Structure formats: structure tokens, C-alpha cells
């Protein structure tokens, strides 16, 4: 029996345990703050550093109180005192401190109190320097933790109280807690953790994951069959050809981001790779090919809810790969000893595709409206979009312009896809297409030389997280791509789609999560080799380097999720009874199903896009000043809730459960977490309106649900 079937048979308690562990793991990693910017301390911060050095050397004869800054007590509210230690030394301590534990201060029967109080004073000095605007280096916190660990283990030798072994175990447990807490705060200044809001968010995440775990009953396996489009020979040739180009374009974009990230690693810019960005800036091609696929799906769909559930359900699933990568790649790089710039470079590789997928999700949702505009105003619509993009490219500045320009570029090339589907581009003579492509390319050369626009057509890692620094450059390179795509006619497109390279590309389409995580494994190996070459040098053989425990653990951190992604999400299996996973129930749907499906699908798209773009803006760790998306503050916990909520609502559309009250009640509960973690006026408005709508729908659908339950109970009796 396959692993996926075994997992599907786990009892409810087992699934609950898995869900809680997954949510807790995300909360622990995502709540890590960014590492502080450290520089050489001066003035009072330098005095605080000297006082910590005195604390770390209690036998040196230096008095830490003599080196304290004059305003230390005024800033911290604590007055240090001298205290004799069991080892015969005199320590300077925080008199109100102690050995912290989950149940409060507990100095244990072996009396670790003096060491803990001295350790607390060291933490006070770290906070003091941070309050002065000069956070001290992470090595000081690490050494303070090591000093306390040595003191606790020393007490087990000085006064074991008849249980030296148990004393050592307790001291080790306290030491592990110190390391975990300091690692969680990136060895920066000690700070209070927002336990309350994160606990609420953790509960919401666990509920959303638990509601979406693999089904345990035949009924839950049954969801609406995705509509199969009926295509003519011409449409089939176009779909196969553009389907291959869609995968090629996305692969090229990820490859370009990787090249830029690695090229900028350790340097201020990566301007020398600009020719590659001209070749690999395939965003226009991606939206051209994706727009054609959206059109085919919309023509085959029964209603808007059907369409969104079919198109976006598969889109949100690969995002799990991005979130997984963000969780494990930084930890892997830390094990490899990579510097901060390497970790930031990998964050860049994960970051940019999320912007692209978020924009694509919005384009998918807008397809019905944009196709109607295409039918009514086939020329005016793309011309208006072109004028808007050009205006923003010339006069737009800032994040709002970058967001708006990206959306308009995506919609513009979707309109081009509609014209391609209608056959209009094939009616343009090939010489005219070639001439237009050459003219657009020469225009791009002029724009980036005489026009003063940047030669890089993909944003550098240090720039704002948009897919291009020049919208006009993207328009011109997109024009070149459209002309080249339109050159093969029906016979040529069919031949290209059936070629061996095209068949190899379809493997990526069938398993995008697995392929992306395998790609990150490869990049991780490259980064590890570069780190080793830059620091201590490579060992005699690459095998020796790979077989070291830290390296093996680093690769396993991302290799295991890769295997699970393939087995649990992307490996198609049939149900144990031989029936396929996707069934179309025979019972007629509720009359309220269509409008409720549309509402659930629209909310799913909105929150899915908010989660995608939110992760692209914030990363996986918190920030002292959270970024905002169109005025809505964001943090990693809220991003994951938004993403899971969107995924869950689209799943409910496919299961035809939107007429039940329970999905709407869970939607209302899910809005509580982001309202608390991102407290703001826009956040309260967005989540409050969603909560009110969900509660109204739940109250409306509660009566039929109770009536059905009573009918079932009576029939059973």
C-alpha cells in the first residue's frame, strides 16, 4: 500500500497531531525576527559591551558595575548588585532575575539562581545597547548563554545533592532552551514575544489545515469533475503549443532570478548579467500562454465558481513548495555556514515567482470580464491597456505604481492571447511579424541607451520586489516574444507541441512542487560549495564534504519535503475501491449553490492573492515595520491564514459544500487571526466585512442543515 493511502487512513488523532506540528513549526520559524544591523559600538553601547565582558570573566577581578553606563538604571529600571556565587566568585546580578521556565522562575533544588541572575543582567545590557540604537554583536548573547550553561553544569559538580546525573540532565534542558530561544531571536537583543496573537493565529491555521486534510470517507473524496473543453484541431494545436511555452517561460523566469541572486551575492549589483535578462524576461510570454489557457477553461466552465475552482485550485497548491522552501532553506544555509547575503540571495529566488503567481491569480479571476471586453471592444481594450502601461512606465513611481503596472501588463498580454485564439495573429504575414520584432528590439536598445532606462529587464535583489525595473522595456521585449510566438502556424505549432523536448517539459507541469524543490536542492548544493570555497576551502573530495553530518542534515531538510510533496500532493492514485478521486455526484445541487459558489470562489481568489502577494512582500519572517499591500499591513502569520483560507474556500466549491453553514463559520473564525496580528483600520474593514458576510450566509444556511439532520434522525429511528 502506498504512503499516501497509509496516511489517508491515519486516525483523527494522528491527523490532529500532524496538523498541530505543522502549524507549530511554521509559527516557530515564521516568528523569527530579522537579524539586527550590527556595527562597532561607541559611547554608552561600548560601555555596555565592556560590562558584559566583565560578566563573562568573573575571575578577572574587573567589576562590571564600574563599567556600567551612567544611565543604565534609568533606561532599564534595574539596579545591579553584588552576590557571592557558590564557586567562590562574586557576581554582579539583576536582583529580581531568575531561571525562567514555562511555569515561571524556577531556580531548581540545585540553586542555579546566581548564574541565572547574572545572565539576566547580561540580557539587560544587550537590551540597553539596542535601546541606544547600537545593538551588540550576536556572539555576546551566545557567550552569555554558554556562561550560564557552564554555571549550571558546574553546580552539579559543586553540590549535586545526591543526584548528579539528574542535575546534569536538568542543566542540559535549560541550556537547550537558551539556545532555541536565542536562535529564534537570531542572537539579537532579547525581546518579548507576541505569544497571544500568534497563539490565536496558530489555532486558526490548524483549523484550516485540519479542514483540508485528505478525506477519510468516500463522500469526501467526491468533488465536482473539472469540465473537459471540446477543442477543434486548431484550438488543440494552439493549446498544446502555448502549454509548453507557459512552462518554458516560468522556468526561464525562475532561472533568471537565480542567476541574478547568485551574481549579486557578495557584490553591490549584478548589472553585468543584463543580456541574460533580455533573454529570460519571459513574463509577457507567461501571461500570453496563461491567458490562452484561461480562455479555454472559461469557455468550458458551467459557471464562474466552476471556472475559478478548476483554474486556481492547482495554482495555490504549488505555493506550498514556496512556503516550505522559505521554512527550510534558511535553516539549511545556516547549517552550511552561509553568510547573510547568501540567505538573502536564496530568499530572492523564492520571492519573485510569488509576485508572478499572485498577479496570475488576479488575471485568472478577471478572465470572464476581460474576455467580454475583448468581444465588445477587441481593439479599444488592448489600446487602452497599452496607453495605461505606457503612462505608468513614463510617470509612475513607488510601490503602488509597480503593483498597478504589473497588473496592467498581465491583462494586456492576456488580451493578446485572446487575439491569438481568434486566429488574428496568424493572419499577419510572417515578414510583417519579423519586421515588427526587429523594430521592437531596436526600440529596446534605444530605450536602454539613449533613453536612460536600465538595461536590466528583471529587478535586482536589492530593488523593489516587482518583476521588472522598466515597464516600457517589458512592453518592447514582450512585443518581440509575441511576434516570434505567432510565426509557427497550425502545422508548425502541432509539430512543436509533439516534439521530444516539449514532452520533457510537460513533466514539470505534472509535478511543479517536486520539480521546484528539487531545483532548490541543486541550488543549495551550489551555495554550499561556494560557501566552502570562500571560507575554509573545499576538502579533498566533494564526497567528504557532502558526508559531513551538518551538510547531510542541510540537504535532508529540503529533500524530505520534496519526497513528501511528490507522494502526498502530486502522485496520482485511485481510491481503494477502484473509483477515481474525482467524481461527479448524481444528486442535483441546491438552487443556492451557484451564487454561493461564486461568492466562495471570489473570496478564495481574493484571499489567495492576498496571501501570495503578502508572502512576496514580507518573506517568511517578521519585520519591525511590517510592509503594506494597498494600505493593508501584512505579516507572515496573516499571509498563511489568507493563503489557506483562499485554498479552503476553493476546495469547498469543488466539494459542493458552500451551501452548508460550516465552511462559512470557519471563514468567519479564520478572519479573527489576521485582525489581531495586523491590527489596522484597513485590516479591520476587510476582515470585518468578510466575517459579517460569512456569518449572514451561515445563519441563512443553518436552517436547511438542521432540517436535513432531523430528517436523517427520524428516518433512522
XYZ file of C-alpha atoms in Angstrom:
717
model
C 0.000 0.000 0.000
C 1.370 3.407 -0.982
C 2.415 6.011 1.557
C -0.392 8.325 0.501
C -3.024 5.644 1.168
C -1.444 4.788 4.502
C -1.535 8.444 5.526
C -5.127 8.730 4.320
C -6.041 6.009 6.834
C -4.498 7.766 9.826
C -6.951 8.187 12.689
C -8.286 11.598 13.525
C -5.897 11.931 16.470
C -2.958 11.215 14.188
C -4.054 13.856 11.704
C -4.628 16.329 14.511
C -1.096 15.712 15.763
C 0.370 16.200 12.279
C -1.619 19.401 11.768
C -0.574 20.875 15.117
C 3.087 20.045 14.475
C 2.972 21.611 11.005
C 1.322 24.766 12.290
C 3.675 24.978 15.267
C 6.710 24.522 13.026
C 5.577 27.348 10.791
C 4.865 29.587 13.790
C 8.319 28.968 15.280
C 10.189 29.700 12.056
C 7.957 32.479 10.750
C 8.031 34.402 14.025
C 11.823 34.778 13.884
C 12.732 38.441 13.686
C 15.200 39.779 11.184
C 18.813 39.885 12.343
C 19.786 43.322 13.729
C 22.214 45.569 11.880
C 25.375 45.460 13.993
C 28.237 47.939 13.859
C 31.168 48.829 16.082
C 29.680 50.208 19.352
C 30.570 53.660 20.624
C 29.819 55.697 23.725
C 27.377 54.092 26.175
C 26.940 50.996 23.961
C 30.692 50.387 24.153
C 30.493 50.661 27.966
C 27.684 48.089 27.965
C 29.848 45.771 25.882
C 32.737 46.125 28.372
C 30.376 45.375 31.259
C 29.259 42.171 29.504
C 32.905 41.171 29.012
C 33.383 41.661 32.769
C 30.353 39.452 33.471
C 31.744 36.722 31.233
C 35.048 36.673 33.173
C 34.070 36.608 36.873
C 37.619 35.643 37.976
C 39.255 38.569 36.168
C 38.829 40.916 39.121
C 37.026 43.518 36.995
C 33.799 44.914 38.443
C 31.017 45.162 35.854
C 29.302 47.891 37.894
C 32.317 50.139 37.360
C 31.867 49.864 33.586
C 28.094 50.366 33.540
C 26.834 53.399 31.605
C 25.667 56.214 33.845
C 22.031 55.991 32.726
C 21.757 52.191 32.785
C 19.343 52.106 35.734
C 17.268 54.967 34.323
C 16.883 53.181 30.978
C 16.308 49.619 32.234
C 14.747 50.248 35.652
C 17.169 47.779 37.284
C 19.943 48.418 39.812
C 22.624 45.677 39.720
C 24.059 44.325 42.990
C 26.944 42.079 44.043
C 26.153 38.493 45.066
C 28.513 35.717 46.187
C 28.406 32.668 43.917
C 28.789 29.033 45.084
C 32.051 28.707 43.120
C 33.699 31.365 45.318
C 33.462 34.269 42.882
C 31.477 37.470 43.314
C 28.939 38.145 40.601
C 27.107 41.274 39.587
C 23.477 40.315 39.073
C 19.987 41.528 38.327
C 18.479 41.163 41.834
C 14.974 40.409 40.536
C 16.098 37.865 37.947
C 15.944 34.102 37.961
C 15.941 30.945 35.867
C 12.989 31.342 33.534
C 10.877 28.323 32.632
C 7.433 27.824 31.064
C 5.907 27.806 34.565
C 7.765 30.908 35.776
C 11.052 31.399 37.630
C 12.354 28.055 38.885
C 15.914 28.033 40.208
C 15.695 24.243 40.920
C 16.862 22.443 44.046
C 20.486 22.712 42.878
C 20.187 26.510 43.106
C 21.160 27.858 39.694
C 19.919 31.280 40.826
C 23.190 33.248 40.923
C 24.162 32.248 37.398
C 20.644 32.992 36.141
C 20.578 36.428 37.778
C 23.970 37.289 36.237
C 22.710 36.048 32.860
C 19.634 38.282 33.199
C 21.874 41.286 33.819
C 23.780 40.450 30.638
C 20.489 40.393 28.733
C 19.606 43.767 30.301
C 22.846 45.166 28.890
C 22.002 43.802 25.430
C 18.590 45.485 25.603
C 20.206 48.704 26.815
C 22.570 48.871 23.820
C 19.638 48.187 21.486
C 17.658 50.997 23.131
C 20.621 53.270 22.415
C 20.356 52.381 18.726
C 23.531 50.266 18.670
C 22.661 46.553 19.041
C 25.670 44.479 20.019
C 27.024 41.511 18.090
C 25.346 38.090 18.286
C 28.481 36.488 19.718
C 27.889 38.262 23.056
C 24.470 36.675 23.542
C 25.876 33.304 22.559
C 28.700 33.663 25.088
C 26.259 34.735 27.818
C 24.222 31.604 27.169
C 27.377 29.471 27.264
C 28.399 31.111 30.563
C 25.061 30.262 32.179
C 25.225 26.706 30.849
C 28.707 26.298 32.346
C 27.495 27.721 35.682
C 24.553 25.313 35.824
C 26.658 22.277 34.969
C 29.251 23.495 37.474
C 26.646 23.395 40.252
C 26.168 19.693 39.514
C 29.818 19.197 40.470
C 29.928 21.576 43.427
C 26.687 20.460 45.092
C 24.941 17.584 43.292
C 22.633 16.916 46.288
C 22.922 13.196 45.741
C 21.681 13.227 42.139
C 24.466 14.479 39.898
C 23.048 12.719 36.831
C 19.606 14.291 37.158
C 21.234 17.677 37.813
C 23.192 17.402 34.559
C 20.027 16.467 32.643
C 18.138 19.474 34.026
C 21.073 21.786 33.262
C 21.190 20.438 29.706
C 17.452 21.028 29.246
C 17.817 24.628 30.406
C 20.794 25.044 28.051
C 18.784 23.733 25.100
C 16.012 26.190 25.946
C 18.537 29.031 25.951
C 19.904 28.068 22.540
C 16.466 27.620 20.990
C 15.239 30.969 22.296
C 18.378 32.797 21.174
C 18.291 31.094 17.765
C 14.631 32.099 17.425
C 15.620 35.719 18.022
C 18.647 35.368 15.716
C 21.021 36.032 18.627
C 19.859 39.631 18.666
C 18.670 41.743 21.611
C 16.291 39.765 23.861
C 12.684 40.803 23.362
C 9.189 39.847 24.439
C 7.336 37.503 22.095
C 3.733 38.222 20.951
C 2.501 34.908 22.346
C -1.214 35.810 22.472
C -1.770 36.894 18.831
C 0.470 34.149 17.489
C -1.381 31.519 19.523
C -4.694 32.636 18.048
C -3.186 32.608 14.571
C -1.750 29.144 15.231
C -5.190 27.822 16.184
C -6.742 29.310 13.043
C -4.020 27.764 10.839
C -4.525 24.372 12.482
C -8.288 24.565 11.851
C -7.819 25.477 8.186
C -5.298 22.695 7.615
C -7.434 20.166 9.503
C -10.429 21.057 7.329
C -8.368 20.433 4.198
C -6.501 17.203 5.077
C -7.015 14.125 2.875
C -10.533 12.767 3.211
C -11.386 9.698 5.251
C -14.700 8.805 3.672
C -15.922 8.008 0.206
C -18.241 11.009 0.189
C -15.459 13.450 0.971
C -13.400 12.120 -1.910
C -16.121 13.127 -4.325
C -15.897 16.548 -5.813
C -17.147 18.089 -8.996
C -15.475 16.907 -12.120
C -13.419 19.561 -13.861
C -15.119 20.416 -17.165
C -13.377 18.985 -20.210
C -13.209 21.510 -23.064
C -14.139 20.414 -26.570
C -11.413 21.708 -28.882
C -11.087 21.879 -32.630
C -7.863 20.835 -34.335
C -6.726 24.459 -34.465
C -7.526 25.080 -30.799
C -5.799 21.842 -29.809
C -2.660 22.871 -31.692
C -2.682 26.295 -30.035
C -3.300 24.851 -26.563
C -0.509 22.287 -26.831
C 1.961 24.810 -28.228
C 1.224 27.524 -25.670
C 1.044 24.998 -22.843
C 4.670 24.120 -23.478
C 5.614 27.794 -23.735
C 3.919 28.508 -20.403
C 6.153 26.014 -18.609
C 9.221 27.214 -20.522
C 8.510 30.836 -19.602
C 8.042 30.096 -15.896
C 11.218 28.008 -15.857
C 13.136 30.799 -17.572
C 11.901 33.373 -15.080
C 12.979 31.256 -12.090
C 16.352 30.604 -13.751
C 16.844 34.329 -14.375
C 16.067 35.140 -10.737
C 18.570 32.508 -9.616
C 21.295 33.915 -11.856
C 20.653 37.446 -10.611
C 20.604 36.330 -6.991
C 23.858 34.385 -7.209
C 25.529 37.078 -9.326
C 24.711 39.734 -6.739
C 25.860 37.556 -3.841
C 28.700 39.385 -2.195
C 28.599 42.392 -4.538
C 26.561 45.568 -4.759
C 24.915 44.867 -8.100
C 24.605 42.337 -10.900
C 24.494 44.733 -13.814
C 26.886 42.694 -15.932
C 24.255 39.950 -16.474
C 21.797 42.251 -18.257
C 21.995 40.378 -21.609
C 20.633 37.258 -19.881
C 17.690 39.240 -18.530
C 16.759 40.225 -22.089
C 16.684 36.554 -22.998
C 14.953 35.297 -19.838
C 12.471 38.126 -19.148
C 9.568 35.897 -20.174
C 6.769 37.460 -18.123
C 4.879 38.630 -21.257
C 5.111 35.132 -22.722
C 3.885 33.645 -19.444
C 0.745 35.791 -19.406
C 0.198 35.256 -23.122
C 0.245 31.466 -22.708
C -1.655 31.590 -19.428
C -4.322 33.854 -20.878
C -4.991 31.336 -23.640
C -5.383 28.510 -21.077
C -7.737 30.677 -19.014
C -9.899 31.354 -22.053
C -10.243 27.651 -22.856
C -11.173 26.867 -19.241
C -13.736 29.701 -19.129
C -15.430 28.523 -22.321
C -15.774 25.021 -20.887
C -16.952 26.037 -17.398
C -20.564 25.817 -16.283
C -20.365 28.909 -14.107
C -17.882 31.293 -12.508
C -17.421 29.153 -9.396
C -16.681 26.097 -11.526
C -14.134 28.041 -13.522
C -12.263 29.511 -10.546
C -12.175 26.247 -8.633
C -10.727 24.438 -11.645
C -8.155 27.097 -12.597
C -6.961 28.327 -9.214
C -7.047 25.151 -7.162
C -3.929 23.848 -8.944
C -2.292 27.279 -8.719
C -2.413 27.565 -4.937
C -1.046 24.063 -4.402
C 2.484 24.769 -5.699
C 2.653 27.726 -3.312
C 3.145 25.156 -0.559
C 6.511 24.485 -2.176
C 7.462 28.158 -1.836
C 6.385 28.296 1.807
C 8.212 25.027 2.511
C 11.316 26.389 0.838
C 11.175 29.534 2.946
C 10.865 27.437 6.076
C 13.739 25.047 5.445
C 16.210 26.789 3.122
C 17.363 29.426 5.664
C 17.880 26.676 8.241
C 19.799 24.613 5.693
C 22.027 27.543 4.799
C 22.731 28.219 8.463
C 23.881 24.607 8.821
C 26.115 25.100 5.780
C 27.606 28.178 7.426
C 26.363 30.537 4.746
C 26.558 34.299 5.393
C 23.533 36.563 5.493
C 23.954 37.665 1.879
C 23.644 34.044 0.736
C 20.438 33.572 2.721
C 19.094 36.810 1.264
C 20.006 35.599 -2.233
C 18.009 32.421 -1.753
C 15.125 34.442 -0.404
C 15.212 36.303 -3.691
C 14.873 33.037 -5.653
C 11.718 32.193 -3.720
C 10.379 35.741 -3.655
C 9.913 36.772 -7.268
C 7.872 33.787 -8.527
C 5.318 34.575 -5.814
C 4.727 38.021 -7.280
C 4.229 36.392 -10.649
C 1.806 33.762 -9.348
C -0.115 36.386 -7.372
C -0.588 38.505 -10.489
C -1.565 35.438 -12.478
C -4.217 34.563 -9.911
C -5.776 38.013 -10.369
C -5.649 37.606 -14.143
C -7.411 34.242 -13.879
C -10.195 35.825 -11.847
C -10.567 38.697 -14.339
C -10.706 36.472 -17.439
C -14.541 36.448 -17.874
C -14.753 40.248 -17.704
C -11.720 40.797 -19.916
C -12.999 38.302 -22.494
C -16.327 40.107 -22.640
C -14.459 43.372 -23.219
C -12.498 41.615 -25.951
C -15.706 40.609 -27.694
C -17.266 44.067 -27.373
C -14.148 46.202 -27.934
C -11.484 43.963 -29.485
C -9.152 46.821 -30.432
C -10.039 49.536 -27.931
C -9.361 47.290 -24.901
C -5.691 46.461 -25.642
C -5.054 50.021 -26.840
C -6.403 51.416 -23.556
C -4.284 48.966 -21.551
C -1.225 49.841 -23.629
C -1.767 53.556 -23.005
C -2.152 52.986 -19.249
C 1.005 50.871 -19.030
C 2.970 53.430 -21.049
C 1.781 56.248 -18.795
C 2.817 54.384 -15.666
C 6.125 53.419 -17.267
C 6.918 57.076 -18.011
C 5.481 58.873 -14.981
C 4.787 56.230 -12.314
C 6.892 55.877 -9.170
C 6.706 53.875 -5.942
C 5.125 50.626 -4.873
C 1.558 51.455 -5.938
C 2.709 52.213 -9.484
C 4.727 48.980 -9.545
C 1.702 46.938 -8.422
C -0.688 48.647 -10.838
C 1.766 48.454 -13.737
C 2.322 44.738 -13.193
C -1.418 44.025 -13.207
C -1.981 46.054 -16.373
C 0.919 44.366 -18.181
C -0.550 40.968 -17.301
C -4.018 41.980 -18.549
C -2.565 43.453 -21.744
C -0.826 40.251 -22.793
C -3.906 38.268 -21.842
C -5.773 40.376 -24.406
C -3.102 39.457 -26.949
C -3.786 35.795 -26.094
C -7.467 36.307 -26.957
C -6.476 37.640 -30.381
C -4.159 34.674 -30.846
C -7.040 32.311 -30.003
C -9.221 34.071 -32.584
C -6.542 33.467 -35.227
C -5.893 37.168 -35.880
C -2.147 36.894 -35.237
C -1.875 34.031 -37.723
C -3.387 36.264 -40.386
C -0.462 38.694 -40.069
C 2.160 37.917 -42.769
C 5.380 36.429 -41.426
C 7.574 39.197 -42.909
C 5.481 41.763 -41.026
C 5.933 39.813 -37.781
C 9.701 39.611 -38.286
C 9.908 43.327 -39.122
C 7.867 44.238 -36.032
C 10.066 42.080 -33.803
C 13.223 43.737 -35.173
C 11.741 47.212 -34.712
C 10.730 46.424 -31.114
C 14.193 45.073 -30.349
C 15.867 48.172 -31.786
C 13.464 50.291 -29.758
C 14.563 48.430 -26.621
C 18.215 49.107 -27.482
C 17.448 52.804 -27.931
C 15.407 52.919 -24.721
C 18.222 51.437 -22.631
C 20.981 53.550 -24.185
C 19.742 56.954 -25.284
C 16.525 56.721 -23.246
C 18.248 56.232 -19.925
C 16.227 53.184 -18.866
C 18.055 50.380 -17.005
C 19.445 47.578 -19.131
C 18.358 45.001 -16.593
C 14.863 43.834 -17.518
C 14.417 41.951 -14.241
C 14.666 43.761 -10.911
C 17.860 43.248 -8.921
C 17.652 41.616 -5.476
C 18.130 44.980 -3.771
C 15.312 46.619 -5.667
C 11.571 46.748 -5.053
C 10.018 43.295 -5.417
C 8.427 43.713 -8.801
C 9.227 41.639 -11.856
C 10.781 44.482 -13.854
C 12.500 47.833 -13.233
C 11.214 49.145 -16.611
C 7.632 48.599 -17.764
C 8.451 50.060 -21.173
C 11.299 47.580 -21.549
C 8.923 44.722 -20.732
C 6.451 46.002 -23.330
C 9.096 46.020 -26.049
C 10.568 42.622 -25.208
C 7.011 41.308 -24.972
C 6.317 42.577 -28.471
C 9.328 40.631 -29.710
C 8.100 37.485 -27.981
C 4.556 37.798 -29.367
C 5.863 38.125 -32.915
C 8.099 35.084 -32.530
C 5.304 33.020 -30.985
C 2.960 33.852 -33.877
C 5.420 32.701 -36.568
C 4.535 28.955 -36.461
C 1.076 28.325 -37.907
C -1.158 25.366 -37.074
C 1.045 22.637 -38.526
C 4.196 24.100 -37.004
C 2.565 24.592 -33.605
C 1.328 20.982 -33.557
C 4.755 19.706 -34.509
C 6.484 21.747 -31.812
C 3.986 20.637 -29.148
C 4.575 16.970 -30.029
C 8.382 17.180 -30.165
C 10.507 15.232 -27.615
C 11.716 18.406 -25.825
C 8.100 19.511 -25.404
C 7.160 16.153 -23.909
C 10.010 16.503 -21.432
C 8.745 19.945 -20.421
C 5.315 18.533 -19.558
C 6.929 16.640 -16.666
C 7.336 19.985 -14.900
C 3.645 20.726 -15.442
C 2.609 17.435 -13.836
C 4.767 17.872 -10.712
C 5.591 21.580 -10.201
C 6.130 21.355 -6.430
C 8.523 18.425 -6.709
C 10.443 19.960 -9.622
C 10.827 23.293 -7.841
C 12.034 21.736 -4.593
C 14.499 19.534 -6.471
C 15.750 22.654 -8.190
C 16.253 24.298 -4.786
C 18.200 21.216 -3.647
C 20.560 21.765 -6.566
C 20.889 25.461 -5.782
C 21.545 24.586 -2.149
C 24.422 22.351 -3.190
C 25.866 25.146 -5.321
C 25.579 27.607 -2.457
C 27.230 25.142 -0.074
C 30.149 24.626 -2.427
C 30.562 28.376 -2.856
C 30.449 28.898 0.921
C 33.061 26.208 1.482
C 35.314 27.650 -1.228
C 35.015 31.158 0.240
C 35.754 30.138 3.829
C 37.899 27.158 4.741
C 38.241 25.814 1.241
C 36.886 22.600 -0.190
C 38.002 19.257 1.269
C 39.994 16.750 -0.702
C 36.896 15.282 -2.316
C 33.360 16.517 -2.731
C 32.101 13.257 -1.193
C 33.904 14.060 2.069
C 32.262 17.443 2.186
C 28.786 16.054 1.461
C 29.006 13.259 4.038
C 29.623 15.599 6.949
C 26.610 15.493 9.337
C 25.783 19.181 9.071
C 25.771 19.049 5.252
C 23.661 15.911 5.165
C 21.134 17.435 7.571
C 21.011 20.626 5.497
C 20.161 18.675 2.348
C 17.694 16.438 4.195
C 15.779 19.496 5.410
C 14.677 20.166 1.865
C 14.988 16.650 0.439
C 12.363 15.189 2.779
C 9.724 17.834 1.900
C 10.492 17.140 -1.763
C 9.684 13.468 -1.325
C 6.523 14.217 0.644
C 5.383 16.763 -1.941
C 5.638 14.130 -4.649
C 3.992 11.332 -2.652
C 1.215 13.298 -0.972
C 0.280 16.006 -3.481
C 1.475 15.206 -6.992
C 1.399 11.425 -7.362
C -1.991 10.464 -8.753
C -3.574 7.405 -7.132
C -7.037 5.901 -7.250
C -9.333 5.299 -4.328
C -9.132 1.898 -2.592
C -12.460 0.808 -4.061
C -11.154 1.399 -7.578
C -13.118 4.584 -8.148
C -11.236 7.720 -9.243
C -10.626 10.535 -6.794
C -12.745 12.948 -8.828
C -16.419 12.010 -9.087
C -19.460 13.945 -10.183
C -22.296 13.356 -7.656
C -25.634 12.387 -9.195
C -27.764 14.319 -6.757
C -28.965 17.690 -8.090
C -27.280 20.695 -6.465
C -29.101 23.111 -4.198
C -30.591 26.100 -6.037
C -28.462 28.363 -3.836
C -25.268 26.549 -4.847
C -24.406 28.649 -7.922
C -24.451 32.095 -6.215
C -22.752 30.748 -3.084
C -20.119 29.019 -5.203
C -19.452 32.321 -6.940
C -19.144 34.170 -3.606
C -16.851 31.497 -2.138
C -14.732 31.389 -5.285
C -14.381 35.176 -5.408
C -13.363 35.307 -1.731
C -10.988 32.398 -2.303
C -9.304 34.216 -5.155
C -9.068 37.473 -3.204
C -7.567 35.910 -0.090
C -5.349 33.571 -2.085
C -3.912 36.537 -3.988
C -3.510 38.488 -0.749
C -1.578 35.593 0.779
C 0.631 35.178 -2.272
C 1.495 38.836 -2.649
C 1.780 39.177 1.114
C 4.462 36.486 1.303
C 6.248 38.134 -1.598
C 6.291 41.412 0.366
C 7.173 40.132 3.849
C 9.118 36.934 3.347
C 8.756 34.223 5.967
C 9.990 36.190 8.979
C 8.595 39.185 10.790
C 9.804 42.740 10.385
C 9.981 45.634 12.798
C 7.984 47.728 10.342
C 5.573 45.371 8.520
C 5.016 46.253 4.853
C 1.576 47.036 3.489
C -0.208 45.968 0.333
C -2.566 48.702 -0.879
C -2.692 50.033 2.691
C -3.283 46.641 4.376
C -0.490 45.727 6.844
C 0.921 42.220 6.418
C 2.845 39.682 8.435
C 3.758 36.019 7.784
C 1.048 34.612 10.055
C -1.676 36.656 8.341
C -0.257 35.709 4.938
C -0.517 31.992 5.658
C -4.054 32.375 7.019
C -5.076 34.300 3.894
C -3.494 31.666 1.649
C -5.066 28.726 3.494
C -8.442 30.448 3.628
C -8.402 31.020 -0.121
C -7.362 27.415 -0.736
C -10.079 26.133 1.621
C -12.872 28.176 0.042
C -11.942 26.988 -3.452
C -11.832 23.444 -2.118
C -15.365 23.911 -0.764
C -16.520 24.995 -4.226
C -15.127 21.776 -5.687
C -16.734 19.685 -2.919
C -20.076 21.496 -3.355
C -20.223 22.284 0.349
C -20.762 26.041 0.058
C -24.475 25.517 0.811
C -23.539 24.169 4.244
C -23.130 26.599 7.163
C -19.867 25.107 8.433
C -17.463 26.456 5.763
C -18.818 29.940 6.352
C -18.473 29.645 10.113
C -14.846 28.571 9.640
C -14.338 31.527 7.283
C -15.604 33.896 9.988
C -13.305 32.301 12.580
C -10.328 32.484 10.193
C -10.711 36.262 9.926
C -10.033 36.664 13.652
C -6.317 35.815 13.372
C -5.347 38.451 10.769
C -7.496 41.075 12.515
C -5.365 40.627 15.643
C -1.903 40.096 14.147
C -2.244 43.033 11.703
C -4.287 45.476 13.745
C -5.206 48.406 11.495
C -8.184 50.264 10.064
C -7.999 48.651 6.597
C -7.432 45.244 8.180
C -10.464 45.588 10.426
C -12.572 46.719 7.474
C -11.535 43.911 5.110
C -11.749 41.088 7.619
C -14.778 42.546 9.403
C -16.792 42.711 6.168
C -15.771 39.151 5.289
C -16.704 37.937 8.760
C -20.111 39.649 8.659
C -20.874 38.219 5.203
C -19.802 34.721 6.272
C -21.938 34.838 9.424
C -25.000 36.020 7.482
C -24.616 33.180 4.973
C -24.014 30.660 7.769
C -27.174 31.763 9.587
C -29.151 31.530 6.335
C -27.911 28.006 5.575
C -28.211 26.728 9.152
C -31.968 26.142 8.909
C -31.802 23.722 5.919
C -28.858 21.910 7.519
C -30.767 21.367 10.766
C -33.838 20.233 8.823
C -31.775 17.645 6.956
C -30.249 16.423 10.216
C -33.706 15.992 11.767
C -34.932 14.148 8.676
C -31.977 11.772 8.813
C -32.537 11.146 12.527
C -36.243 10.437 12.008
C -35.585 8.072 9.107
C -33.014 6.221 11.206
C -35.495 5.801 14.054
